[in-house]
PDB file of C-alpha atoms in Angstrom:
ATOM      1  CA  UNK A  26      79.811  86.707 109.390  1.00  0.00           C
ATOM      2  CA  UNK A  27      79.874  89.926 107.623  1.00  0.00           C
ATOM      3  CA  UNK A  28      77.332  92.117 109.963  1.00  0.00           C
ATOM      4  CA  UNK A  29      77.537  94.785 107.262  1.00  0.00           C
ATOM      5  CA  UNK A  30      76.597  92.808 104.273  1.00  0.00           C
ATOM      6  CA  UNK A  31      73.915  91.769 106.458  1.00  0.00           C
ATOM      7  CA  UNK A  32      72.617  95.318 107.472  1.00  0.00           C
ATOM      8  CA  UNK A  33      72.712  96.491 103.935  1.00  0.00           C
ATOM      9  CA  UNK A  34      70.420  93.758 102.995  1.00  0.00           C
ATOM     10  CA  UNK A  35      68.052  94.411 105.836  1.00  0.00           C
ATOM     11  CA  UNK A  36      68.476  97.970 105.240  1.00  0.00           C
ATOM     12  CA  UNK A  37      67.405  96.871 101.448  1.00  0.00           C
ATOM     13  CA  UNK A  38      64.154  94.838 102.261  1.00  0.00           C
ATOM     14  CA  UNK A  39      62.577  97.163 104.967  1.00  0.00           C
ATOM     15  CA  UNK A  40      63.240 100.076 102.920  1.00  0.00           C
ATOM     16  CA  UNK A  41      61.593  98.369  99.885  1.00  0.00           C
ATOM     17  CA  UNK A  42      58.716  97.362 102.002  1.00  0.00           C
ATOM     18  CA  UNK A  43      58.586 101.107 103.050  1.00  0.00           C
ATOM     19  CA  UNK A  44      58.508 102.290  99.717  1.00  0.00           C
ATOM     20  CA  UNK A  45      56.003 100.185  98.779  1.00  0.00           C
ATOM     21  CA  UNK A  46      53.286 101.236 101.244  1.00  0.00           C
ATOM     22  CA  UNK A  47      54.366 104.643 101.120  1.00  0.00           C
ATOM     23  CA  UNK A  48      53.823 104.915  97.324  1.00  0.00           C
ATOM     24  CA  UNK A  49      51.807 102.054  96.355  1.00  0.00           C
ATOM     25  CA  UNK A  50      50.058  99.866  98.859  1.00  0.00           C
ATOM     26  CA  UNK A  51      48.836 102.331 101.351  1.00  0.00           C
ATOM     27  CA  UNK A  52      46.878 103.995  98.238  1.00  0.00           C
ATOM     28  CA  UNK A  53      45.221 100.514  97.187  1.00  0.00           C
ATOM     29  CA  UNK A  54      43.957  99.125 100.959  1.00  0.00           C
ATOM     30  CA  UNK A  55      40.660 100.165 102.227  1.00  0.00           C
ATOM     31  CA  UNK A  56      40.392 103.198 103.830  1.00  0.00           C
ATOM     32  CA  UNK A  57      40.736 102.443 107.382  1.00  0.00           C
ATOM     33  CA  UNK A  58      41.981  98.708 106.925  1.00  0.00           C
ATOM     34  CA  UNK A  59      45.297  97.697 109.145  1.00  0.00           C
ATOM     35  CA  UNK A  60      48.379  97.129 107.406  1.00  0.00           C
ATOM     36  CA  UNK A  61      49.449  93.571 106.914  1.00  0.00           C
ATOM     37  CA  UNK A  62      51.975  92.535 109.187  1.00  0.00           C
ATOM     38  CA  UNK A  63      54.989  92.438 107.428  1.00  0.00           C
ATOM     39  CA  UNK A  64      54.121  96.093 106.275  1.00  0.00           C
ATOM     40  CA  UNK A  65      53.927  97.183 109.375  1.00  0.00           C
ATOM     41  CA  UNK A  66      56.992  95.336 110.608  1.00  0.00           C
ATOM     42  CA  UNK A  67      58.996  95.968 107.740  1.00  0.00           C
ATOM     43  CA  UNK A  68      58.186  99.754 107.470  1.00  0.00           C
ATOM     44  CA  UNK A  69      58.606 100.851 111.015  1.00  0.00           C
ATOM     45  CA  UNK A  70      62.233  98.706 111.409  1.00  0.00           C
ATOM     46  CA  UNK A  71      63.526 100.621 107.970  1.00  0.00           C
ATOM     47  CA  UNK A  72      64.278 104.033 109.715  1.00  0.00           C
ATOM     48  CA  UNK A  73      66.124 102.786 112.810  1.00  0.00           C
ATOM     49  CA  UNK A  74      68.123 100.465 110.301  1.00  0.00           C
ATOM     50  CA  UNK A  75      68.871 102.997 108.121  1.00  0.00           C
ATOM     51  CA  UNK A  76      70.193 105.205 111.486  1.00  0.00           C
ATOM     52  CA  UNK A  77      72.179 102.455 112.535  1.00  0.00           C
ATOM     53  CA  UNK A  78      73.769 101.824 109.490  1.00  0.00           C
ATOM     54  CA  UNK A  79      74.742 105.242 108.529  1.00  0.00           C
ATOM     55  CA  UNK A  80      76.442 105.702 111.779  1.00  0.00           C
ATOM     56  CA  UNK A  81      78.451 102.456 111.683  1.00  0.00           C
ATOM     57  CA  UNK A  82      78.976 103.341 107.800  1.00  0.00           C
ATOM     58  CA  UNK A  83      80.478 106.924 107.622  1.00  0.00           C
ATOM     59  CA  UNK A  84      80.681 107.678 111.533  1.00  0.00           C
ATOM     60  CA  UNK A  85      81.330 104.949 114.495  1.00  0.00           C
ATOM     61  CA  UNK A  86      81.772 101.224 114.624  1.00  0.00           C
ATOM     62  CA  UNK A  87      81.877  98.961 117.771  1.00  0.00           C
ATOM     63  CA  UNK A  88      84.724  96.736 118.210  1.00  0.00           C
ATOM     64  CA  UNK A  89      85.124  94.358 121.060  1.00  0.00           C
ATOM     65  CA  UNK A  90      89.417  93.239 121.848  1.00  0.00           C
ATOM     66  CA  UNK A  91      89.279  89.289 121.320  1.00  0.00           C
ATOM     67  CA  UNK A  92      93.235  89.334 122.479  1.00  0.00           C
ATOM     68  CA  UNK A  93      95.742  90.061 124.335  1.00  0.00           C
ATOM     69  CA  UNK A  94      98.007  91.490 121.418  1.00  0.00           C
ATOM     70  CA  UNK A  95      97.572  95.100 122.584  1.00  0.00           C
ATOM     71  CA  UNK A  96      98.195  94.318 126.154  1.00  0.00           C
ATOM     72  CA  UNK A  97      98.863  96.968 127.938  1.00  0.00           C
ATOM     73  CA  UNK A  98      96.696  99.717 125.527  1.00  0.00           C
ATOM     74  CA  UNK A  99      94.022  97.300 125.018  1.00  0.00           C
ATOM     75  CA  UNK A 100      93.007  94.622 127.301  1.00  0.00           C
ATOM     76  CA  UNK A 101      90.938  91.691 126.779  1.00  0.00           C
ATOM     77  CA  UNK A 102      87.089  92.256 126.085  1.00  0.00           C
ATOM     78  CA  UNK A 103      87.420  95.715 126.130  1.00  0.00           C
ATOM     79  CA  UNK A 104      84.715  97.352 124.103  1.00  0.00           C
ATOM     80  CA  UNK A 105      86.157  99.891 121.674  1.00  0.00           C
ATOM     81  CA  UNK A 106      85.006 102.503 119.359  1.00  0.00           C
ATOM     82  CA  UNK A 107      86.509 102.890 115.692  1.00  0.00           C
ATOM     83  CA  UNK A 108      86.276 106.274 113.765  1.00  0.00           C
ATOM     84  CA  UNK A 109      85.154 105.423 110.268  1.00  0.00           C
ATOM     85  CA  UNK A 110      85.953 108.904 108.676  1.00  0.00           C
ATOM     86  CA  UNK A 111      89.481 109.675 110.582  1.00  0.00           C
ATOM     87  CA  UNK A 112      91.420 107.739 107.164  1.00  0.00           C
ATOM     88  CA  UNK A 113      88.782 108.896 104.770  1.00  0.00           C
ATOM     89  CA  UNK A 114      84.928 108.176 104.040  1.00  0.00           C
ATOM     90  CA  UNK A 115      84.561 104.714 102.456  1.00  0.00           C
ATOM     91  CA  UNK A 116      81.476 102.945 100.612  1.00  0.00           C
ATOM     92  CA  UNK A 117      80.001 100.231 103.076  1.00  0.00           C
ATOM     93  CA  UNK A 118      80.889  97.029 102.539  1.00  0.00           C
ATOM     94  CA  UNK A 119      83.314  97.558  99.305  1.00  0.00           C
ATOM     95  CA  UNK A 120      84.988  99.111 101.445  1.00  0.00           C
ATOM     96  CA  UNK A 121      86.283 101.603  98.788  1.00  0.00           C
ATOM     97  CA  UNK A 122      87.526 104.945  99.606  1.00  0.00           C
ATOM     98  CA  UNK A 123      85.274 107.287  98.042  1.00  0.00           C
ATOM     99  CA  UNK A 124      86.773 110.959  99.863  1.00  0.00           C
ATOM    100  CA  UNK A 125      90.146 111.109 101.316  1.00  0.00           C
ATOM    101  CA  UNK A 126      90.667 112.724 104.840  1.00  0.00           C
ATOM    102  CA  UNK A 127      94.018 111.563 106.511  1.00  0.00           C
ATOM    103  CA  UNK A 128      96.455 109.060 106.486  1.00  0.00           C
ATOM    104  CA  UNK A 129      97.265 106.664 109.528  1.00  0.00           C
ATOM    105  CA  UNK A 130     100.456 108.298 111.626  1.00  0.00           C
ATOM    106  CA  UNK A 131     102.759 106.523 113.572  1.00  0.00           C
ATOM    107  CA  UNK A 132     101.182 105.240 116.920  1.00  0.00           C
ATOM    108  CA  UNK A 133      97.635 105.025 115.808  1.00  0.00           C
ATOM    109  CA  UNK A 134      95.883 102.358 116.944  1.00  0.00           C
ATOM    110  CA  UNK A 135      94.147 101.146 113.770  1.00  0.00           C
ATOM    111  CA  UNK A 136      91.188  98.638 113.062  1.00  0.00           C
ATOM    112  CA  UNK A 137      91.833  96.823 109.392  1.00  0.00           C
ATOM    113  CA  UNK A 138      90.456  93.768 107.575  1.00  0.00           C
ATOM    114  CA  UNK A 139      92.830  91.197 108.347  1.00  0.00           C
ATOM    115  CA  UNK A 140      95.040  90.451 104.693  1.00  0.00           C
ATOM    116  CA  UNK A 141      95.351  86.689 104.630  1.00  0.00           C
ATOM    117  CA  UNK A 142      91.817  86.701 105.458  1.00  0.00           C
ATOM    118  CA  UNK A 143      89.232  89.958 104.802  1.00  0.00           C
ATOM    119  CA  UNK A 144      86.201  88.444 106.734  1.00  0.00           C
ATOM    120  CA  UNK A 145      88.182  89.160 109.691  1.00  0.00           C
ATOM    121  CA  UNK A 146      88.832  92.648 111.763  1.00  0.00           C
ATOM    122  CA  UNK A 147      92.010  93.023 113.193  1.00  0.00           C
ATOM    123  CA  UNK A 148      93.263  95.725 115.902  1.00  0.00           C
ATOM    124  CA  UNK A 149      97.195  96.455 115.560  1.00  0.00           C
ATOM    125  CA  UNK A 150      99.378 100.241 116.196  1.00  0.00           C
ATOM    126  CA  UNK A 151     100.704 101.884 113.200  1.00  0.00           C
ATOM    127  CA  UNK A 152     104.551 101.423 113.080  1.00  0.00           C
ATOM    128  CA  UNK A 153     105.892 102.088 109.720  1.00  0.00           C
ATOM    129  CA  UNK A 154     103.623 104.359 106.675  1.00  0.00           C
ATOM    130  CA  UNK A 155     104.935 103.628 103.398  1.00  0.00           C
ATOM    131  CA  UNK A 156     108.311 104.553 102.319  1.00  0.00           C
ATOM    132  CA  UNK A 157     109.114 103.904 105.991  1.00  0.00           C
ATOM    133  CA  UNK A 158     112.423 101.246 106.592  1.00  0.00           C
ATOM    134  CA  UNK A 159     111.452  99.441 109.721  1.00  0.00           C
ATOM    135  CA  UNK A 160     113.821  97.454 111.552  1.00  0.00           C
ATOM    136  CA  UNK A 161     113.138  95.469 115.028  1.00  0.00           C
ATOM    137  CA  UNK A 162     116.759  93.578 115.959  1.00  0.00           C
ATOM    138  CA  UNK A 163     116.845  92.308 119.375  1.00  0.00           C
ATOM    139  CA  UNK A 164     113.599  93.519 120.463  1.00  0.00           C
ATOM    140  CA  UNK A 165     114.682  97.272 119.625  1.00  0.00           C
ATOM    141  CA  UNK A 166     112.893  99.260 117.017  1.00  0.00           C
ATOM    142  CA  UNK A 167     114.335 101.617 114.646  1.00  0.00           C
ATOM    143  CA  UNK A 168     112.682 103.341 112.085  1.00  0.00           C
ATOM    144  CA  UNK A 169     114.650 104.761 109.603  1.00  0.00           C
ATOM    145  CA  UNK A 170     117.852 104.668 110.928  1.00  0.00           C
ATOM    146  CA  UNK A 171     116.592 106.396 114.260  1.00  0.00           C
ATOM    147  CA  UNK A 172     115.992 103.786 117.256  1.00  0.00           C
ATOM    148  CA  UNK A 173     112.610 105.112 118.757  1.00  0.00           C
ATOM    149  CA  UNK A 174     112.597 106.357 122.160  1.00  0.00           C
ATOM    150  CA  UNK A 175     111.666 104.030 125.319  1.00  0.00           C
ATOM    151  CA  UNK A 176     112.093 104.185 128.800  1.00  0.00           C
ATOM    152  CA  UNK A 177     112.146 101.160 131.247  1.00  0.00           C
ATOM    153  CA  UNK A 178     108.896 101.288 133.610  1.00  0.00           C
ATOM    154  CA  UNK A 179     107.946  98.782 135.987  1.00  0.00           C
ATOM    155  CA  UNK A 180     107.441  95.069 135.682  1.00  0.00           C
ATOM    156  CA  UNK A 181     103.593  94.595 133.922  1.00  0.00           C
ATOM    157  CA  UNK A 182     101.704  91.961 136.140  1.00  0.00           C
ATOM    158  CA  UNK A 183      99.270  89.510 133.871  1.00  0.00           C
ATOM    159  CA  UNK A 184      97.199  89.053 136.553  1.00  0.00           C
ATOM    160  CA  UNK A 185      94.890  86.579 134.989  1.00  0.00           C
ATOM    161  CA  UNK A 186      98.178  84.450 134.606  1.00  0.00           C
ATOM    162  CA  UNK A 187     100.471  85.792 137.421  1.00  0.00           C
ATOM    163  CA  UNK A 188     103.713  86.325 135.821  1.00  0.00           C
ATOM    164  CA  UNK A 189     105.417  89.443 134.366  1.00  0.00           C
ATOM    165  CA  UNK A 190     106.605  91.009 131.688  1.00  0.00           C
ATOM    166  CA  UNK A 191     108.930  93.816 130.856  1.00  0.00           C
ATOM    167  CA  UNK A 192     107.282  96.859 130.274  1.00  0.00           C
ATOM    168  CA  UNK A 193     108.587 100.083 128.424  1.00  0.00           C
ATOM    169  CA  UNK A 194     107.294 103.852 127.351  1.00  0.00           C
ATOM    170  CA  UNK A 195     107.497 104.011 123.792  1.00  0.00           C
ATOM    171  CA  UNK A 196     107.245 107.414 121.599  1.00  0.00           C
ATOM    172  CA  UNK A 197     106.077 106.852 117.847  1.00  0.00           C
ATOM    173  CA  UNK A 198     105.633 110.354 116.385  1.00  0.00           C
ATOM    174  CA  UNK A 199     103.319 112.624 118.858  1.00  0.00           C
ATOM    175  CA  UNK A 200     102.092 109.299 120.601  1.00  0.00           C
ATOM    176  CA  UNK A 201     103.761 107.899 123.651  1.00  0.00           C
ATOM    177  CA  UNK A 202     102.424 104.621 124.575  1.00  0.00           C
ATOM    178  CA  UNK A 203     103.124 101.207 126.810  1.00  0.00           C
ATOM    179  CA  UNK A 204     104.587  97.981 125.303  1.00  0.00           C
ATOM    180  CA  UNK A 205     105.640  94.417 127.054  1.00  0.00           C
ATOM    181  CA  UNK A 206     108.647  92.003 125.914  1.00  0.00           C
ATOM    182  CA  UNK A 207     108.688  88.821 127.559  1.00  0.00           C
ATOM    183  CA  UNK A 208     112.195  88.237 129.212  1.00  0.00           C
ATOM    184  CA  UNK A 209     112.244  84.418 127.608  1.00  0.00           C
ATOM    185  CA  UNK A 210     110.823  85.103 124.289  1.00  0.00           C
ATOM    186  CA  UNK A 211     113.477  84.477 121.574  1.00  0.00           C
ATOM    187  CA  UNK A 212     114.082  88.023 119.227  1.00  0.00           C
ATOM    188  CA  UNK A 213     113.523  86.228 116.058  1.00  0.00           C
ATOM    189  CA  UNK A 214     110.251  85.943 114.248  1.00  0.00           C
ATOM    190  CA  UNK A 215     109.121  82.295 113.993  1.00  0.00           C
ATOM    191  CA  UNK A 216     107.309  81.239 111.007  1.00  0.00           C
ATOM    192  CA  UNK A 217     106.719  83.901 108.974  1.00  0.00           C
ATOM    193  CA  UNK A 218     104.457  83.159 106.144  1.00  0.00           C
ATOM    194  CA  UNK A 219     104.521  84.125 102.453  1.00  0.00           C
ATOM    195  CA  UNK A 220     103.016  87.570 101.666  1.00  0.00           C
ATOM    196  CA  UNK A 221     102.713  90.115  98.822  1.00  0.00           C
ATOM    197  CA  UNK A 222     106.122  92.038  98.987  1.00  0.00           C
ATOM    198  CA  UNK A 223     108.169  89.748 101.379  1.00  0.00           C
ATOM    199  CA  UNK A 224     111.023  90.769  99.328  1.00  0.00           C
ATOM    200  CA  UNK A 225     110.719  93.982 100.936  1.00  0.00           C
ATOM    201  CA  UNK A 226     111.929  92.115 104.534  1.00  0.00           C
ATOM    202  CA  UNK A 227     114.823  90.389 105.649  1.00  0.00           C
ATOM    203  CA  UNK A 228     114.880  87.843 108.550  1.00  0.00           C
ATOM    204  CA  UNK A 229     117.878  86.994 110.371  1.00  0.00           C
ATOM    205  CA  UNK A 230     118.256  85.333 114.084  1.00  0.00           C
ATOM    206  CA  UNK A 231     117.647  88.887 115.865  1.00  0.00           C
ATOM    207  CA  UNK A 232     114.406  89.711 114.199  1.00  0.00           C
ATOM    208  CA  UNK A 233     113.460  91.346 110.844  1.00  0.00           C
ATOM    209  CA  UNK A 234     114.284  94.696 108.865  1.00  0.00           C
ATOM    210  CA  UNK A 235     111.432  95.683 106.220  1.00  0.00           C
ATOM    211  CA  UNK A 236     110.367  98.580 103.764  1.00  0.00           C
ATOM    212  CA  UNK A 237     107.078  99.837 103.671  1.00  0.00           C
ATOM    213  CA  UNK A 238     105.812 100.002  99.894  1.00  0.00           C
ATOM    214  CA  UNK A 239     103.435 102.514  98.320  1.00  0.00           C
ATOM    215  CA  UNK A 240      99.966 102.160  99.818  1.00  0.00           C
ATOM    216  CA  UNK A 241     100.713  99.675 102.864  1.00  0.00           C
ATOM    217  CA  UNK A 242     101.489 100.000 106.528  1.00  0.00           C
ATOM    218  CA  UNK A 243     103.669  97.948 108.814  1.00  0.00           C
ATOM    219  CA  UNK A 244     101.374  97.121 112.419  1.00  0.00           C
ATOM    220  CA  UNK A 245     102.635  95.736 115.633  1.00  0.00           C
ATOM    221  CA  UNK A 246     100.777  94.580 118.842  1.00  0.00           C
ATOM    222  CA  UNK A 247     102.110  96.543 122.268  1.00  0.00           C
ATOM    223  CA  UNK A 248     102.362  92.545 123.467  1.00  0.00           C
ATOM    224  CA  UNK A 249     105.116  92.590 121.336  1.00  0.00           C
ATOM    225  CA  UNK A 250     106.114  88.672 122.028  1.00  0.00           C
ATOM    226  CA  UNK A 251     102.580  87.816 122.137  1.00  0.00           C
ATOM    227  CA  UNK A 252     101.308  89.524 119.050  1.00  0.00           C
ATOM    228  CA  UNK A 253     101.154  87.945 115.197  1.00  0.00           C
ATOM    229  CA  UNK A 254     101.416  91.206 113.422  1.00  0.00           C
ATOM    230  CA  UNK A 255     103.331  92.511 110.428  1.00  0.00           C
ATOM    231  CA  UNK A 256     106.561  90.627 111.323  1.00  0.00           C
ATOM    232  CA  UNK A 257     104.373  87.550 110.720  1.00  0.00           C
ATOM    233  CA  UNK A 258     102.105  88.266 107.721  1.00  0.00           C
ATOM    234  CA  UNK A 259     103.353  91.379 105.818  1.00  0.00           C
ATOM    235  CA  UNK A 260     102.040  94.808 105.141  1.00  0.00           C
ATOM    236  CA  UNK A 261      98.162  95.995 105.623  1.00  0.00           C
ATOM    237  CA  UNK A 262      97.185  97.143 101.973  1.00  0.00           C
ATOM    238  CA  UNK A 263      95.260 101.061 102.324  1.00  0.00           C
ATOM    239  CA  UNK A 264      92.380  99.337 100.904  1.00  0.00           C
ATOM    240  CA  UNK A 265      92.198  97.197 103.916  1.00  0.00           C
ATOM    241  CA  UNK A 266      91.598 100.167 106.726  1.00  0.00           C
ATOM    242  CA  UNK A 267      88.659 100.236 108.904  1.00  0.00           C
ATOM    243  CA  UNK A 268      89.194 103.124 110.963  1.00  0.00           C
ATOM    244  CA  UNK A 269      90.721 104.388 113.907  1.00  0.00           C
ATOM    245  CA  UNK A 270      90.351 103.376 117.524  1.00  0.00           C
ATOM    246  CA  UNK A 271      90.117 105.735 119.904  1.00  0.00           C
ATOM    247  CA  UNK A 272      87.865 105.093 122.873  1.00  0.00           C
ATOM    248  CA  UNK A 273      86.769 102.438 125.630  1.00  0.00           C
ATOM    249  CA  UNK A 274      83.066 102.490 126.108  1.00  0.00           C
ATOM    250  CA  UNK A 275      82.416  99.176 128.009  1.00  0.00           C
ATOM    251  CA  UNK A 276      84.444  96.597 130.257  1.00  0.00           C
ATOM    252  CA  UNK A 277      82.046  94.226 132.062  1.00  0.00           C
ATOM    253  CA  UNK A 278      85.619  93.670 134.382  1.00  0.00           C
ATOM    254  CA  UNK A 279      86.716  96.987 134.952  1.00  0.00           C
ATOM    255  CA  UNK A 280      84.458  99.886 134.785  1.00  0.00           C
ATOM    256  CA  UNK A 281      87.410 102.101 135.026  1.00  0.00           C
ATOM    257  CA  UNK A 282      88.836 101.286 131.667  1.00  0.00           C
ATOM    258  CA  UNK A 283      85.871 103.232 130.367  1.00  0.00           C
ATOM    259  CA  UNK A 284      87.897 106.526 127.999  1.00  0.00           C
ATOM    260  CA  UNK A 285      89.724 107.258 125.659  1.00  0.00           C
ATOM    261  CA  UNK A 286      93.723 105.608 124.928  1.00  0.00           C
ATOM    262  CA  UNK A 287      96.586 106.015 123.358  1.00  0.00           C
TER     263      UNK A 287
END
């Protein structure tokens, strides 16, 4: 379900109805007569419409976590705010970048329409901007030629399914974040599918080595064996951003999540 298609058409009938009255009907009925229901409905929903879809437009958009991918960052049906202006201002529902603000960096967490299937939001970090040669052999990551800096922390508990994984500090750019690797999980990338510029990766038994081209961005989840991301399905065109994530505002299971992340 698109929600914004559907706003923008419900944004389009109440503020025709509005119009209407305003300019037209309102000067025709009787003075004193009521307005017809649907008037009335119609013209008093158009302004908070219009509100709410400027701010999820240009400013803000909910986002709720529907996995664990970003385990430890992001849990779980965490509620999650994306800013829609951080990457640029965009046209609703085209989607097409109309002023340009910033890029994604390394280690933003970043909200895009998923390629292999646009109706779908996804929620991934920013590993590799384009031009960027992105290598993860053996569960390591380098980018370009310099392995990024971790440091072992302790064991991560899954407490909804009692085991653990290992769990590292991991610097990309200015942002220093958690990740998990699963002791058992093989290093190579099982069934990766055919995308625009696979030629730009190489697969071998200890994982994959890829160039960023013009205009794309390579993503990975911080669940890093648990996490179908760019090693799976390729690059995340520029056209494709949403915005940036950058704040918890709701967690019906742990009030304390509630702020911002990195």
């Amino acid at each position: 379900m698109n929600f914004a298609l559907i706003l923008l058409i419900l944004l389009l009938i109440s503020g025709a109805i509005w119009a209407a009255d305003a300019f037209i009907l309102r000067k025709r009925r009787p003075e004193g007569a009521k307005d017809p229901w649907w008037v009335e409905y119609g013209a008093s929903f158009f302004p908070v419409i219009l509100v709410v879809f400027l701010l999820r437009s240009f400013l803000v958009e909910p986002f709720k976590i529907p996995s664990g991918s970003m385990i430890p960052t992001l849990q779980v049906g965490d509620f999650i705010l994306v800013n829609k202006y951080t990457y640029g201002i965009r046209l609703p529902v085209a989607n097409w970048k109309i002023i340009d603000v910033n890029s994604p960096q390394r280690g933003d967490v970043m909200v895009f329409r998923y390629p292999e299937d646009p109706s779908l939001d996804y929620i991934k970090r920013v590993v590799g901007v384009p031009g960027d040669r992105i290598t993860y052999q053996n569960k390591k990551l380098t980018i370009n030629g310099e392995p990024v800096p971790t440091t072992k922390v302790e064991d991560y508990l899954h407490p909804e399914r009692l085991y653990y994984s290992r769990q590292y500090t991991e610097k990309l750019g200015e942002t220093e974040h958690r990740t998990l690797n699963d002791e058992d999980a093989p290093p190579f990338v099982p069934g990766p599918v055919q995308f625009p510029n696979r030629q730009n990766c190489s697969y071998n038994s200890a994982g994959v080595t890829c160039t960023v081209p013009p205009g794309h961005y390579f993503v990975m989840g911080d669940n890093r064996d648990n996490s179908r991301d760019s090693r799976f399905w390729g690059f995340v065109p520029e056209q494709n951003i949403v915005g940036k994530a950058f704040f918890i505002w709701l967690n019906f299971s742990d009030f304390k999540r509630i702020g911002s992340f990195r």
